[in-house]
Short mmCIF file of N, CA and C in Angstrom, two decimals:
data_model
loop_
_atom_site.label_atom_id
_atom_site.label_comp_id
_atom_site.label_asym_id
_atom_site.label_seq_id
_atom_site.Cartn_x
_atom_site.Cartn_y
_atom_site.Cartn_z
N MET X 90 125.22 -219.06 -130.73
CA MET X 90 124.22 -218.51 -129.84
C MET X 90 123.62 -219.59 -128.95
N THR X 91 123.42 -220.77 -129.50
CA THR X 91 122.86 -221.86 -128.71
C THR X 91 123.75 -222.17 -127.53
N GLU X 92 125.06 -222.21 -127.77
CA GLU X 92 125.99 -222.49 -126.68
C GLU X 92 125.94 -221.40 -125.62
N LEU X 93 125.90 -220.16 -126.04
CA LEU X 93 125.82 -219.04 -125.11
C LEU X 93 124.53 -219.11 -124.30
N LEU X 94 123.42 -219.28 -124.98
CA LEU X 94 122.13 -219.30 -124.29
C LEU X 94 121.98 -220.50 -123.36
N SER X 95 122.67 -221.59 -123.66
CA SER X 95 122.56 -222.77 -122.82
C SER X 95 123.23 -222.59 -121.47
N THR X 96 123.99 -221.52 -121.31
CA THR X 96 124.65 -221.27 -120.03
C THR X 96 123.73 -220.63 -119.00
N TYR X 97 122.54 -220.20 -119.44
CA TYR X 97 121.58 -219.57 -118.53
C TYR X 97 120.54 -220.59 -118.07
N THR X 98 120.12 -220.45 -116.80
CA THR X 98 119.01 -221.26 -116.32
C THR X 98 117.74 -220.70 -116.94
N ALA X 99 116.65 -221.43 -116.82
CA ALA X 99 115.37 -220.96 -117.36
C ALA X 99 114.97 -219.63 -116.71
N ALA X 100 115.21 -219.50 -115.41
CA ALA X 100 114.86 -218.26 -114.70
C ALA X 100 115.74 -217.10 -115.17
N GLU X 101 117.02 -217.35 -115.36
CA GLU X 101 117.92 -216.30 -115.85
C GLU X 101 117.54 -215.88 -117.26
N PHE X 102 117.25 -216.86 -118.10
CA PHE X 102 116.85 -216.57 -119.47
C PHE X 102 115.57 -215.75 -119.50
N ALA X 103 114.62 -216.10 -118.65
CA ALA X 103 113.36 -215.34 -118.56
C ALA X 103 113.63 -213.90 -118.14
N ALA X 104 114.57 -213.71 -117.21
CA ALA X 104 114.92 -212.36 -116.78
C ALA X 104 115.56 -211.56 -117.91
N VAL X 105 116.43 -212.21 -118.69
CA VAL X 105 117.06 -211.55 -119.83
C VAL X 105 116.00 -211.15 -120.86
N VAL X 106 115.11 -212.06 -121.18
CA VAL X 106 114.04 -211.77 -122.15
C VAL X 106 113.16 -210.64 -121.64
N ASP X 107 112.80 -210.66 -120.37
CA ASP X 107 111.98 -209.60 -119.78
C ASP X 107 112.69 -208.25 -119.90
N PHE X 108 113.98 -208.22 -119.58
CA PHE X 108 114.75 -206.99 -119.67
C PHE X 108 114.77 -206.46 -121.10
N ILE X 109 115.03 -207.33 -122.06
CA ILE X 109 115.10 -206.90 -123.46
C ILE X 109 113.75 -206.38 -123.93
N GLU X 110 112.68 -207.08 -123.61
CA GLU X 110 111.35 -206.65 -124.03
C GLU X 110 110.98 -205.31 -123.41
N ARG X 111 111.23 -205.15 -122.11
CA ARG X 111 110.88 -203.90 -121.43
C ARG X 111 111.75 -202.74 -121.89
N THR X 112 113.03 -203.02 -122.15
CA THR X 112 113.92 -201.98 -122.66
C THR X 112 113.48 -201.55 -124.05
N THR X 113 113.11 -202.50 -124.89
CA THR X 113 112.63 -202.19 -126.24
C THR X 113 111.38 -201.32 -126.18
N GLN X 114 110.46 -201.65 -125.30
CA GLN X 114 109.24 -200.85 -125.15
C GLN X 114 109.58 -199.43 -124.70
N ALA X 115 110.49 -199.29 -123.73
CA ALA X 115 110.87 -197.96 -123.23
C ALA X 115 111.55 -197.13 -124.31
N VAL X 116 112.45 -197.76 -125.06
CA VAL X 116 113.16 -197.04 -126.12
C VAL X 116 112.20 -196.66 -127.24
N THR X 117 111.28 -197.54 -127.58
CA THR X 117 110.29 -197.24 -128.61
C THR X 117 109.41 -196.07 -128.19
N ALA X 118 108.96 -196.07 -126.94
CA ALA X 118 108.12 -194.98 -126.44
C ALA X 118 108.88 -193.66 -126.42
N GLU X 119 110.13 -193.69 -125.98
CA GLU X 119 110.93 -192.46 -125.93
C GLU X 119 111.23 -191.96 -127.33
N THR X 120 111.50 -192.85 -128.26
CA THR X 120 111.74 -192.45 -129.65
C THR X 120 110.50 -191.77 -130.22
N ALA X 121 109.33 -192.32 -129.95
CA ALA X 121 108.08 -191.72 -130.44
C ALA X 121 107.88 -190.35 -129.82
N ARG X 122 108.19 -190.22 -128.53
CA ARG X 122 108.03 -188.93 -127.85
C ARG X 122 108.97 -187.90 -128.46
N LEU X 123 110.22 -188.27 -128.65
CA LEU X 123 111.19 -187.33 -129.20
C LEU X 123 110.89 -187.00 -130.66
N THR X 124 110.46 -187.98 -131.42
CA THR X 124 110.12 -187.76 -132.82
C THR X 124 108.96 -186.78 -132.94
N ALA X 125 107.99 -186.88 -132.06
CA ALA X 125 106.84 -185.98 -132.09
C ALA X 125 107.26 -184.54 -131.81
N LYS X 126 108.33 -184.34 -131.05
CA LYS X 126 108.82 -183.00 -130.72
C LYS X 126 109.84 -182.47 -131.72
N ALA X 127 110.40 -183.34 -132.53
CA ALA X 127 111.48 -182.95 -133.43
C ALA X 127 110.94 -182.15 -134.61
N PRO X 128 111.67 -181.13 -135.03
CA PRO X 128 111.26 -180.39 -136.23
C PRO X 128 111.45 -181.27 -137.46
N LEU X 129 110.73 -180.96 -138.49
CA LEU X 129 110.88 -181.71 -139.74
C LEU X 129 112.28 -181.49 -140.30
N PRO X 130 112.85 -182.47 -140.96
CA PRO X 130 114.18 -182.30 -141.55
C PRO X 130 114.20 -181.10 -142.48
N GLY X 131 115.20 -180.26 -142.35
CA GLY X 131 115.33 -179.09 -143.19
C GLY X 131 114.56 -177.87 -142.70
N ALA X 132 113.75 -178.05 -141.64
CA ALA X 132 112.99 -176.92 -141.10
C ALA X 132 113.93 -176.01 -140.32
N VAL X 133 113.68 -174.73 -140.40
CA VAL X 133 114.45 -173.74 -139.67
C VAL X 133 113.59 -173.22 -138.53
N LYS X 134 114.16 -173.17 -137.34
CA LYS X 134 113.40 -172.64 -136.21
C LYS X 134 113.17 -171.16 -136.42
N SER X 135 111.95 -170.75 -136.30
CA SER X 135 111.59 -169.35 -136.47
C SER X 135 111.83 -168.60 -135.17
N GLN X 136 112.44 -167.43 -135.29
CA GLN X 136 112.62 -166.56 -134.13
C GLN X 136 111.87 -165.26 -134.35
N GLY X 137 110.89 -165.31 -135.23
CA GLY X 137 110.07 -164.13 -135.47
C GLY X 137 110.66 -163.19 -136.50
N LEU X 138 111.86 -163.46 -136.99
CA LEU X 138 112.49 -162.59 -137.97
C LEU X 138 112.78 -163.39 -139.22
N ARG X 139 112.63 -162.76 -140.36
CA ARG X 139 112.94 -163.41 -141.62
C ARG X 139 114.28 -162.91 -142.13
N HIS X 140 114.96 -163.78 -142.87
CA HIS X 140 116.22 -163.39 -143.47
C HIS X 140 116.02 -162.15 -144.32
N GLY X 141 116.87 -161.17 -144.13
CA GLY X 141 116.78 -159.95 -144.92
C GLY X 141 115.91 -158.88 -144.29
N SER X 142 115.31 -159.16 -143.14
CA SER X 142 114.50 -158.12 -142.49
C SER X 142 115.43 -157.09 -141.89
N PRO X 143 114.95 -155.88 -141.63
CA PRO X 143 115.80 -154.80 -141.10
C PRO X 143 116.53 -155.22 -139.82
N ALA X 144 115.92 -156.04 -139.00
CA ALA X 144 116.56 -156.43 -137.75
C ALA X 144 117.79 -157.29 -138.00
N ASN X 145 117.84 -157.95 -139.17
CA ASN X 145 118.99 -158.80 -139.49
C ASN X 145 120.03 -158.07 -140.33
N SER X 146 119.75 -156.86 -140.76
CA SER X 146 120.66 -156.12 -141.61
C SER X 146 121.80 -155.54 -140.77
N ALA X 147 122.97 -155.45 -141.38
CA ALA X 147 124.12 -154.87 -140.67
C ALA X 147 124.32 -153.46 -141.11
#
């Protein structure tokens, strides 16, 4: 990694670090947003009908 990182100038390295930090913040915020909207694991979306109700009977 040291050899790889030594190929960047200080300005390039700063740009890479800025990109990684900002990308991490964006992904973290989007993950939190999506998690807040996600149903709990194992939850079934309700459509107003319960299993076995007359509307579901054949």
